[in-house]
CSV table of C-alpha atoms and ligand atoms in Angstrom, one decimal:
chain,number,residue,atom,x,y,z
A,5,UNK,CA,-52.9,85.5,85.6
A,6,UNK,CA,-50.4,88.3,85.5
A,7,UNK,CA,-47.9,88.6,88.0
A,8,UNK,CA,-45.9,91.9,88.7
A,9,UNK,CA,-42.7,92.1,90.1
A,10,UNK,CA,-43.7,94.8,92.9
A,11,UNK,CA,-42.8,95.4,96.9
A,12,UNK,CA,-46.4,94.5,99.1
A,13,UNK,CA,-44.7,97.3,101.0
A,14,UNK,CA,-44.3,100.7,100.0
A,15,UNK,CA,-42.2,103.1,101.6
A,16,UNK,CA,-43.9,106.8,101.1
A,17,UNK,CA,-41.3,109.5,100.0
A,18,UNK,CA,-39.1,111.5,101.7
A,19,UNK,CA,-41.2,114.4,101.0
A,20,UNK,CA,-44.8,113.2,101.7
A,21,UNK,CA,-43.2,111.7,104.9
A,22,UNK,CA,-41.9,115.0,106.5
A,23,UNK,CA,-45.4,116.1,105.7
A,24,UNK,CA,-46.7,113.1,107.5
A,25,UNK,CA,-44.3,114.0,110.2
A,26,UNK,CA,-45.2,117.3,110.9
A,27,UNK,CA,-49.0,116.3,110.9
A,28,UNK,CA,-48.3,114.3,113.4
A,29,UNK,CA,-45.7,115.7,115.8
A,30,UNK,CA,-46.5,119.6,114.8
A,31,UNK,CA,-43.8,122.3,113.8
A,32,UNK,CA,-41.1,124.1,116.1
A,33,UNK,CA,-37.9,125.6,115.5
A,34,UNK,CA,-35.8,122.2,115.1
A,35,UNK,CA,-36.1,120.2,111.6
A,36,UNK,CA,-36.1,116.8,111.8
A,37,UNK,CA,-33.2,114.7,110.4
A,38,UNK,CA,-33.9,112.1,107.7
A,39,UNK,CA,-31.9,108.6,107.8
A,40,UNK,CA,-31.9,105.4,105.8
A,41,UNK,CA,-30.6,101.5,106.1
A,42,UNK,CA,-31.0,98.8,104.3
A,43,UNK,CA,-32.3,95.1,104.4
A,44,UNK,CA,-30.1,92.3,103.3
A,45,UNK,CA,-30.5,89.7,101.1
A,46,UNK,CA,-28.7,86.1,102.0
A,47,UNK,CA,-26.8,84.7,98.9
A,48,UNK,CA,-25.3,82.0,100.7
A,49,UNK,CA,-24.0,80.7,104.3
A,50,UNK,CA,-27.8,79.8,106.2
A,51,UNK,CA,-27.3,79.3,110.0
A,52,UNK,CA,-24.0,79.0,110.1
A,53,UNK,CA,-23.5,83.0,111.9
A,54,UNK,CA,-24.4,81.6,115.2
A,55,UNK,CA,-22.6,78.9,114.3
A,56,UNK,CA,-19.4,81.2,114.2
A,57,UNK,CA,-19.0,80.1,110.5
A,58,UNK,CA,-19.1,81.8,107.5
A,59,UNK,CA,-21.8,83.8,105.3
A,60,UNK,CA,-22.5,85.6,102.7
A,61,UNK,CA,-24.8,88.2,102.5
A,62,UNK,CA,-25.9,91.8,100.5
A,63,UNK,CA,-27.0,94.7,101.5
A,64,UNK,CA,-30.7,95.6,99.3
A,65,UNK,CA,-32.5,99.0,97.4
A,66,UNK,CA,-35.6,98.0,100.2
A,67,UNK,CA,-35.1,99.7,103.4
A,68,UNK,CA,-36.3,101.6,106.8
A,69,UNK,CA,-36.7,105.5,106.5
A,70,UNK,CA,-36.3,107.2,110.1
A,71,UNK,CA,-37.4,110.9,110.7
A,72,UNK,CA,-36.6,112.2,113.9
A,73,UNK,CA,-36.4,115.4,116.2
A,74,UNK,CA,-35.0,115.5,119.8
A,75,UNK,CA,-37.4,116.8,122.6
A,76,UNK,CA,-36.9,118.9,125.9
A,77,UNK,CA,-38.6,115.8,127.7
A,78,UNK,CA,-38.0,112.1,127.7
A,79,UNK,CA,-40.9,111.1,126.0
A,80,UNK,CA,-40.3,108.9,122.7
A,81,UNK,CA,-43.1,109.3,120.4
A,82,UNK,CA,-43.2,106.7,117.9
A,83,UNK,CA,-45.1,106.1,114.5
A,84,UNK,CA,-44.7,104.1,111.4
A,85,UNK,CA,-46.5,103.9,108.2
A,86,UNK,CA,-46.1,100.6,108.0
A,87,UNK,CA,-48.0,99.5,111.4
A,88,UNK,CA,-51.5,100.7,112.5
A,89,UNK,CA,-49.9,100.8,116.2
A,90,UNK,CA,-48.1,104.4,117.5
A,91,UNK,CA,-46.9,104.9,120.9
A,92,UNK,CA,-45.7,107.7,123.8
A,93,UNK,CA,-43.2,105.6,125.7
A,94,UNK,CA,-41.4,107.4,128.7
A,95,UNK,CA,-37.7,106.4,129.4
A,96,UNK,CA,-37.9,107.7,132.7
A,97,UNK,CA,-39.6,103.9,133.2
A,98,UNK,CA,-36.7,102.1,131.6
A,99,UNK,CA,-36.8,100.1,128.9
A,100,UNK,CA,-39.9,97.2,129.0
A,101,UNK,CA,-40.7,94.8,126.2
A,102,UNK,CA,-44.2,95.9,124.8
A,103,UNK,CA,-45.6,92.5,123.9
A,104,UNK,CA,-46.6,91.7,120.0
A,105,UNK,CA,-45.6,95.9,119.3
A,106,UNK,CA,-42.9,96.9,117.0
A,107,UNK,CA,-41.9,99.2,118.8
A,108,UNK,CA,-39.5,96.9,120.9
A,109,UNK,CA,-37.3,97.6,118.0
A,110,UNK,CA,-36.2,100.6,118.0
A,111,UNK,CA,-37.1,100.4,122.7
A,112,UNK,CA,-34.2,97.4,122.4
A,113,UNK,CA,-32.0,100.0,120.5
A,114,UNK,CA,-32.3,102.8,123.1
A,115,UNK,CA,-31.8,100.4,126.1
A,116,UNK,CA,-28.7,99.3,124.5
A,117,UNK,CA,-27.7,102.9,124.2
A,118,UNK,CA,-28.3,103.6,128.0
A,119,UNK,CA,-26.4,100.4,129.3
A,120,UNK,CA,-23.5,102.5,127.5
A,121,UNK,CA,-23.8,105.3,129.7
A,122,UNK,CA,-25.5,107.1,127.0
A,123,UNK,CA,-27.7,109.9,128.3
A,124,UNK,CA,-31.4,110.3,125.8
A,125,UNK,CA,-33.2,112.6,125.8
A,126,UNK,CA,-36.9,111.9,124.4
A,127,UNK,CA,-37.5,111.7,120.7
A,128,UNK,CA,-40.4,112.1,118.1
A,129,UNK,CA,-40.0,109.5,115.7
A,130,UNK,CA,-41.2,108.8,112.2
A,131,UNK,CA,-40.4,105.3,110.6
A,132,UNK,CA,-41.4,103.9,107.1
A,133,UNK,CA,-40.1,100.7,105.5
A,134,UNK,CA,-40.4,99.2,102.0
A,135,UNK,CA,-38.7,95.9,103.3
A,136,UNK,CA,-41.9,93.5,103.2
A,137,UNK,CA,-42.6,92.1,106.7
A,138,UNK,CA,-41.6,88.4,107.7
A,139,UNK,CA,-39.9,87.5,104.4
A,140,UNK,CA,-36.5,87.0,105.8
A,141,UNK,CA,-35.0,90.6,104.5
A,142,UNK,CA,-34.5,91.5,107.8
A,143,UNK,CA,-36.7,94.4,107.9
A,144,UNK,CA,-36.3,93.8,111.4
A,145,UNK,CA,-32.1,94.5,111.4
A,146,UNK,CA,-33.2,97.4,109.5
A,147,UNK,CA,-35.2,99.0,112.1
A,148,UNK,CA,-32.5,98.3,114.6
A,149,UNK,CA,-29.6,99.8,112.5
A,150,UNK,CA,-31.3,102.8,111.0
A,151,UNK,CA,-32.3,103.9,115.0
A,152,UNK,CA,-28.8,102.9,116.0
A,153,UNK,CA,-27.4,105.2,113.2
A,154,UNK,CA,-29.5,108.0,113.7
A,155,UNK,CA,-29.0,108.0,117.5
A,156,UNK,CA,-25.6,107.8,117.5
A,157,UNK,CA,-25.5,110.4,114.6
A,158,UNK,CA,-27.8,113.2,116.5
A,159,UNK,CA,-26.3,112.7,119.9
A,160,UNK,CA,-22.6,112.7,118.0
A,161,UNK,CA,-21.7,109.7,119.6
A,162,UNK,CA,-18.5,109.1,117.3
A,163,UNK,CA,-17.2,106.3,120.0
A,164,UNK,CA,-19.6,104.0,117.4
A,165,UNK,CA,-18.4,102.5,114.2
A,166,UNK,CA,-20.7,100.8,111.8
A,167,UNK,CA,-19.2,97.8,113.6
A,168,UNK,CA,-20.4,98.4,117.1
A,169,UNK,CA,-24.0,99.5,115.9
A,170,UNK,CA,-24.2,95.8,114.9
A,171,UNK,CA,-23.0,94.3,117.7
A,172,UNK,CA,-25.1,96.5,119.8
A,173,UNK,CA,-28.4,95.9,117.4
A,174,UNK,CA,-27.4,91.5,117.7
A,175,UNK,CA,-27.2,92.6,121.4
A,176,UNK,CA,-30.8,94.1,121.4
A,177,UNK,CA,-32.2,91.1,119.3
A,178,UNK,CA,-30.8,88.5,121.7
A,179,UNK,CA,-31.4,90.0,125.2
A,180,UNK,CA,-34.6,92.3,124.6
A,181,UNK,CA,-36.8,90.2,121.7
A,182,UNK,CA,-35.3,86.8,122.6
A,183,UNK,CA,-34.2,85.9,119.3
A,184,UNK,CA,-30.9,84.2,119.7
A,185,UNK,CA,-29.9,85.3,115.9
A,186,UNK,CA,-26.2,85.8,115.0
A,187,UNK,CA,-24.8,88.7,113.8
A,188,UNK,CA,-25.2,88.1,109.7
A,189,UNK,CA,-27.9,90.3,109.4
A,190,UNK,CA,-27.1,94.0,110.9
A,191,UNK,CA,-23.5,93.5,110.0
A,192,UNK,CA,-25.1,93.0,106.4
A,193,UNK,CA,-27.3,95.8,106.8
A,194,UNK,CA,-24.4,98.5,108.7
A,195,UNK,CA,-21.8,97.3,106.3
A,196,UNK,CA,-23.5,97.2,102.6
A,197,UNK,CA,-21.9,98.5,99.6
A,198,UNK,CA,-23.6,98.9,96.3
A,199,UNK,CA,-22.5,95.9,94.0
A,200,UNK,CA,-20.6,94.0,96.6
A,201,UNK,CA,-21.4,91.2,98.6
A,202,UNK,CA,-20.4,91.1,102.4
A,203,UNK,CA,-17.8,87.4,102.8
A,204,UNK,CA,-17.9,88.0,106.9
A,205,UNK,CA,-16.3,85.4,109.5
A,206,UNK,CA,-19.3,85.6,112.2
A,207,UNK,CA,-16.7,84.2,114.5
A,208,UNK,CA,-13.8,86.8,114.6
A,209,UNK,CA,-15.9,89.4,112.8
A,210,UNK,CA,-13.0,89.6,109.9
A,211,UNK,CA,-14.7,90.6,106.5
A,212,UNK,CA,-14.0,91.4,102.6
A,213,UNK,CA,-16.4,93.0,100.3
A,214,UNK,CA,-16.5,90.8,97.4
A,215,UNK,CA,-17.5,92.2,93.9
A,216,UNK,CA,-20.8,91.4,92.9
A,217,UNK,CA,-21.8,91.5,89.5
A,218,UNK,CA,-24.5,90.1,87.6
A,219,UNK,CA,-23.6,90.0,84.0
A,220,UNK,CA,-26.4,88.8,82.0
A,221,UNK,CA,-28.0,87.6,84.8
A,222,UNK,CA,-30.8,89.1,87.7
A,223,UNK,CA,-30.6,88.4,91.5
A,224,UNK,CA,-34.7,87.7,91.7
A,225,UNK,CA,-36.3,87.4,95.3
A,226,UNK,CA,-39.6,85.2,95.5
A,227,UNK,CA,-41.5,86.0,99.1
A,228,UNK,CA,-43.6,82.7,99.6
A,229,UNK,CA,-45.8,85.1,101.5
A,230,UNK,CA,-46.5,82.5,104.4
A,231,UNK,CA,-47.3,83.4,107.6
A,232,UNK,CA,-44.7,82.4,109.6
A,233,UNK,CA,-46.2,81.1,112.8
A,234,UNK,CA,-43.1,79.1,115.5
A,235,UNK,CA,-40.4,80.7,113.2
A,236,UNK,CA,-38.8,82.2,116.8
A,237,UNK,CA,-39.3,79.0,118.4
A,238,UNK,CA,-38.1,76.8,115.5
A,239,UNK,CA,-35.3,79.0,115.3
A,240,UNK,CA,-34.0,79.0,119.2
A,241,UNK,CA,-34.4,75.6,118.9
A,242,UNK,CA,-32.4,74.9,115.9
A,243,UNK,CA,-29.6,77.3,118.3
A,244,UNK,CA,-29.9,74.9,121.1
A,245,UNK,CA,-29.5,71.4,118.5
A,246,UNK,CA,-26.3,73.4,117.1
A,247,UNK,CA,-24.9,73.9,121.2
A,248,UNK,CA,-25.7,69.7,121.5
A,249,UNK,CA,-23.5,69.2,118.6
A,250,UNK,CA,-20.7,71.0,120.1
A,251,UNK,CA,-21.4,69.6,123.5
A,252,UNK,CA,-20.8,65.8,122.0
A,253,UNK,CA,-17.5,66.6,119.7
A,254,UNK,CA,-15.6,68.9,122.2
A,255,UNK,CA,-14.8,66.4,124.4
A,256,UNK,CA,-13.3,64.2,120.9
A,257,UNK,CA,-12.2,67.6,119.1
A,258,UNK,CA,-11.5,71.2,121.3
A,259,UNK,CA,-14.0,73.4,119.7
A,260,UNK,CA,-16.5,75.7,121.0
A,261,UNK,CA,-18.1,76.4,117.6
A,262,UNK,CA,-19.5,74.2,114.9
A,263,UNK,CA,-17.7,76.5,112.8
A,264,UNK,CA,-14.3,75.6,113.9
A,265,UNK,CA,-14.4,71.9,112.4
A,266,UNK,CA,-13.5,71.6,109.0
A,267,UNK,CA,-15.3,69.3,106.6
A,268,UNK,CA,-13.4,66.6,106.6
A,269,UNK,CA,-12.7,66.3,110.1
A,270,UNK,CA,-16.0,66.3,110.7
A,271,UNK,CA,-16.7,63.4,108.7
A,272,UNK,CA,-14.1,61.2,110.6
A,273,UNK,CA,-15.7,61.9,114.0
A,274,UNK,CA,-19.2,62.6,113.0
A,275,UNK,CA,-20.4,59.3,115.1
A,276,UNK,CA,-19.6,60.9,118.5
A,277,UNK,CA,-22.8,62.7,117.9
A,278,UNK,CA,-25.6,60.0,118.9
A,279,UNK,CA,-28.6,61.9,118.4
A,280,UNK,CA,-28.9,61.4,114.6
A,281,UNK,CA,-30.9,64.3,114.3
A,282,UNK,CA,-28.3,66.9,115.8
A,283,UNK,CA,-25.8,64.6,113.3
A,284,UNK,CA,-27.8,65.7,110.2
A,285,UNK,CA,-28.0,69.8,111.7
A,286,UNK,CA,-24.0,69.9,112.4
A,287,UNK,CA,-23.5,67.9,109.2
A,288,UNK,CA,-25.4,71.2,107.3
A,289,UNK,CA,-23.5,73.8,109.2
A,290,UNK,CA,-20.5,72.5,108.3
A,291,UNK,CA,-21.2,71.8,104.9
A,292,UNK,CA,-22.8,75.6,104.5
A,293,UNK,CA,-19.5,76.5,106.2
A,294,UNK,CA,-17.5,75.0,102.9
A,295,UNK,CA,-20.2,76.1,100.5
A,296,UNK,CA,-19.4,79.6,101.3
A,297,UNK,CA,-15.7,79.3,101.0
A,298,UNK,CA,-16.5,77.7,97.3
A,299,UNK,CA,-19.0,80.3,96.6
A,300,UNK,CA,-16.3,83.0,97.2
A,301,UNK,CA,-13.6,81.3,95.3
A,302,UNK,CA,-16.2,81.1,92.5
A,303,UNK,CA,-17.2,84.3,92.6
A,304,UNK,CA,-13.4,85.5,92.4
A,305,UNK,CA,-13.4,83.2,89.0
A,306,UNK,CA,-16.2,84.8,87.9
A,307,UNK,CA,-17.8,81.5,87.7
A,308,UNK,CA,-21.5,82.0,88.0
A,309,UNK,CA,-22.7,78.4,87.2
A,310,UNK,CA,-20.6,77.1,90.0
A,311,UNK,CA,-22.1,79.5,92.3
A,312,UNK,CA,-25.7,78.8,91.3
A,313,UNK,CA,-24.8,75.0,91.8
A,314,UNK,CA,-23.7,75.7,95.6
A,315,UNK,CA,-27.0,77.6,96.3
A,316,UNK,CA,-29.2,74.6,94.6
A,317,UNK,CA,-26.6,72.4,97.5
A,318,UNK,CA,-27.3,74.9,100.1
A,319,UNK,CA,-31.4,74.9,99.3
A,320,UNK,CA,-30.5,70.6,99.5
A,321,UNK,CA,-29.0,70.7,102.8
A,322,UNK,CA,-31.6,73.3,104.6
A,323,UNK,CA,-34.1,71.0,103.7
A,324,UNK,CA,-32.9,67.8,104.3
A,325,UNK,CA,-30.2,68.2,107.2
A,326,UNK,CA,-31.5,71.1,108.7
A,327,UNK,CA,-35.4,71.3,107.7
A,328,UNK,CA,-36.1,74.9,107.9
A,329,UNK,CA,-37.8,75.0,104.8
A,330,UNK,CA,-41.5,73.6,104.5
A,331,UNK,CA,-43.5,72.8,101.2
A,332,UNK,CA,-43.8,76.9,100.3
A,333,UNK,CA,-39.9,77.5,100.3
A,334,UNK,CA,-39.4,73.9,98.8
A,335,UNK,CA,-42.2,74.2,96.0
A,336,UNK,CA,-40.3,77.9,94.8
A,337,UNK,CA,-37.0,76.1,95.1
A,338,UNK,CA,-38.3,73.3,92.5
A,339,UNK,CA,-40.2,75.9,90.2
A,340,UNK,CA,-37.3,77.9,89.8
A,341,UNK,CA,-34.7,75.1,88.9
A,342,UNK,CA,-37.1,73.7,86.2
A,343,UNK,CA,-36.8,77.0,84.5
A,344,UNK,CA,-33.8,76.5,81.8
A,345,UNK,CA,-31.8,79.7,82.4
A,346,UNK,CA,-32.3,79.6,86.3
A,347,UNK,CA,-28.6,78.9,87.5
A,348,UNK,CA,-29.3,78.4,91.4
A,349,UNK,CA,-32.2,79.0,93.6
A,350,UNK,CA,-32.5,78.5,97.3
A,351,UNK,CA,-34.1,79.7,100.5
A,352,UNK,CA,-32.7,82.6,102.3
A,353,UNK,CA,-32.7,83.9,105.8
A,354,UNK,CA,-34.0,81.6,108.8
A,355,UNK,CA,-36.7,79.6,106.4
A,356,UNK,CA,-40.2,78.5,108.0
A,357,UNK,CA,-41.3,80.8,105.1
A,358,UNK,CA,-40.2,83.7,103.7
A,359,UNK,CA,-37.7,84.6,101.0
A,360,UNK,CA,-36.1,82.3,97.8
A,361,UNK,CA,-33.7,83.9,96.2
A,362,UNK,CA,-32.4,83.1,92.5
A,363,UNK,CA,-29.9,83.8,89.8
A,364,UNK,CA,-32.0,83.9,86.9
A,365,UNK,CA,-30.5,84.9,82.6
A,366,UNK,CA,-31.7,88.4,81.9
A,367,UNK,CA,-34.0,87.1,78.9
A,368,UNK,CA,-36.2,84.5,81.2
A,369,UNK,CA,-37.0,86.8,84.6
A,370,UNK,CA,-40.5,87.4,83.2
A,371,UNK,CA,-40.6,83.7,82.3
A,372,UNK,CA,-39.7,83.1,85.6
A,373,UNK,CA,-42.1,85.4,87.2
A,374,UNK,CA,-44.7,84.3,85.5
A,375,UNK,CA,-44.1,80.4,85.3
A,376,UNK,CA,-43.2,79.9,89.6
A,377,UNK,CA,-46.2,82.4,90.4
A,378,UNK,CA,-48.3,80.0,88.5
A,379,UNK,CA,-47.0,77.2,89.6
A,380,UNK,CA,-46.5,78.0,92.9
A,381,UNK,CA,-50.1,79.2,93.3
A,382,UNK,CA,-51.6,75.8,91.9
A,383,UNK,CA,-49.8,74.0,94.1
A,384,UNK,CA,-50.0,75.6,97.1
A,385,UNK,CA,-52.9,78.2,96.9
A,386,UNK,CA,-50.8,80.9,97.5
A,387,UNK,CA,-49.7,83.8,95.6
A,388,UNK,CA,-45.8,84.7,95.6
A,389,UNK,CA,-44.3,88.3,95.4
A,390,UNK,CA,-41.5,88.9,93.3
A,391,UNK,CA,-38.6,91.5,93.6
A,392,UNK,CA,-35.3,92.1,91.5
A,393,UNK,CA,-32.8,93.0,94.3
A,394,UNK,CA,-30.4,95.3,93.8
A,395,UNK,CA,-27.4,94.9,95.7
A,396,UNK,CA,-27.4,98.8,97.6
A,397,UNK,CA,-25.1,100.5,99.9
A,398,UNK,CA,-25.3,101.0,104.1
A,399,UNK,CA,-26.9,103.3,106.4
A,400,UNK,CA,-27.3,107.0,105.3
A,401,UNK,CA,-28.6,110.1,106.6
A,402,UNK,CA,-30.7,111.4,103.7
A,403,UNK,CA,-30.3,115.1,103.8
A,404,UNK,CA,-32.8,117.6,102.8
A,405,UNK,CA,-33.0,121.7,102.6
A,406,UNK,CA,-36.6,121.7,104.0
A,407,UNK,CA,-39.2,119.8,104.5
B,517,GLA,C1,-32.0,85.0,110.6
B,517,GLA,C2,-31.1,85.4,111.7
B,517,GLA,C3,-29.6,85.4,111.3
B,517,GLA,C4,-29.3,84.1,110.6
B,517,GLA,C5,-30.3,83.6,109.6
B,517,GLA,C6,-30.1,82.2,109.1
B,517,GLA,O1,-32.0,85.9,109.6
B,517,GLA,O2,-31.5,86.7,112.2
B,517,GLA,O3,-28.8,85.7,112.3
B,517,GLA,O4,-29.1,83.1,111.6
B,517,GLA,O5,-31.6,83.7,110.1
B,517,GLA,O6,-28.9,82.2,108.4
């Protein structure tokens, strides 16, 4: 079997796309604008954002493309080439969540925009994503950011930074979807910079961009391509197990945040917390927490091989302390650390399914590629996608003379 290192989703051009757009929306005197962001990739720090810890992340090549052109009404007219479903949604209503529709993305974003006082006018909106869906790249963040950008970009709202678009896109996520996520992934997304990594402190927001380069070596993405049925549920719950842990230390130890406890600490008073269970999720955070700090200091000594051992730990502790992984992510995982020349491998984003990302030697990707898919596939039925990330810049408007 022959497995090809390719994106299940493909983005069209920016060309065929303003075609698209004006096939749908027709031609008047205004051009559209064009805008791009990212998704993110997780290299280390899982569930530890809403945790107020530390993480990680990098911002990808895959993205969301937005074309848009205001209108005279308040009508939003939304398409994407990625979903089926396209929609004439008038503000004038306020903002309601459309059940099961994408489109309480970008409706989360432009509710978030009018609690600000921000007056919008209606839109016609094109959208078009290479980020697959559900693999924990946070094609979700994506959609979020690259309306957030391009809103606050058209209506020249210059109050924003990249900062407060993430904020505002979390806000969205938390209030509007009912996700409880942190912040890790549209601070990722807003704040991405080709060949750097993103070492952010969910708690006061305080972040370096921290050289990233692969000598030798590929960053390869494996998508489990599971559907991921409870992730939501699996994953406010996780949230609420993390709030019990802080609930039975505070009273022993003032914190309001796993993430405030050091490792050690933690270790001394880790018996207030009777519930073994919660004992085993705090014991990961706070692990995760330290792992990131090594991972950083390793990366600074240019030491790869310690790095790769702290994601093989991470992958350890995910699935044994915090069990977010399941047999897909775990069956990846133990593929890609039999391959000599595979330096770390572990799940990324929320679990339940989705994404493994590895460090894997130049010389052995298609090895590797070939070797998990065909393992994976035997023992699990399934057939995994493969991507080599590259580690890409933040959100841009893409500008073009005509379409
Ligand atoms: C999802 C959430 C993030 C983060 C990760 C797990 O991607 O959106 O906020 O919690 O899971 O690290």
């Amino acid at each position: 079997m022959v497995f090809s290192v390719t994106s299940n989703t493909r983005a069209m051009n920016i060309h065929e796309l303003g075609t698209l757009f004006f096939e749908l929306y027709g031609h008047n005197d205004q051009s559209p604008r064009a805008y791009f962001a990212p998704g993110r990739v997780n290299l280390i720090g899982e569930h530890t954002d809403y945790n107020g810890g530390f993480v990680l992340p990098c911002a990808l090549q895959f993205g969301t493309y937005l074309l848009l052109r205001q209108r005279p009404d308040k009508l939003l007219k939304l398409a994407s080439t990625n979903f089926e479903d396209k929609a004439e949604y008038d503000q004038s209503n306020g903002y309601i969540k459309q059940q099961g529709r994408w489109i309480n993305y970008p409706l989360g974003i432009f509710q978030q925009f009018e609690v600000l006082g921000i007056n919008l006018p209606g839109f016609d909106m094109l959208y078009s994503g290479d980020i697959p869906n559900s693999a924990g790249l946070s094609s979700s963040a994506s959609i979020e950011m690259v309306t957030a950008y391009a809103l606050a970009s058209v209506l020249s709202v210059t109050s924003l930074e990249m900062t407060d678009l993430a904020m505002l896109s979390k806000r969205s996520e938390n209030e509007f979807i009912g996700l409880n996520c942190g912040i890790m992934d549209m601070f990722a997304v807003g704040m991405g910079s080709a060949d750097h990594a993103i070492f952010l402190n969910c708690l006061t927001l305080e972040y370096k961009r921290v050289p990233f380069i692969l000598n030798g070596y590929k960053l390869v993405i494996a998508n489990t391509n599971k559907q991921r049925g409870l992730a939501d549920s699996k994953y406010n719950e996780r949230v609420r197990e993390c709030r019990e842990a802080v609930d039975a230390i505070s009273p022993h130890f003032s914190i309001n945040h796993l993430g405030e406890i050091g490792y050690m600490e933690f270790f001394k008073i880790q018996d207030v917390i009777e519930d073994e269970r919660v004992r085993r999720r705090a014991r990961h955070v706070i692990s995760e927490n330290q792992r990131v700090l090594n991972a950083v200091a390793a990366l600074h000594k240019n030491d790869i091989l310690q790095f790769g051992a702290l994601m093989n730990a991470s992958h350890e502790s995910l699935r044994d302390n915090y069990e977010v992984t399941g047999i897909e992510l775990d069956t990846l995982v133990e593929e890609a650390q039999k391959i000599h020349g595979v330096i770390g491998s572990r799940m990324t984003g929320a679990g339940f399914g989705g994404c493994t990302v590895s460090i894997v030697k130049d010389e052995v990707v298609d090895t590797f590629i070939r070797e998990v898919g065909e393992n994976y596939k035997q023992r699990t039925g399934l057939t995994a996608s493969f991507y080599i990330a590259e580690v890409s810049g933040g959100p841009k408007e893409i500008l073009m003379e005509t379409f």
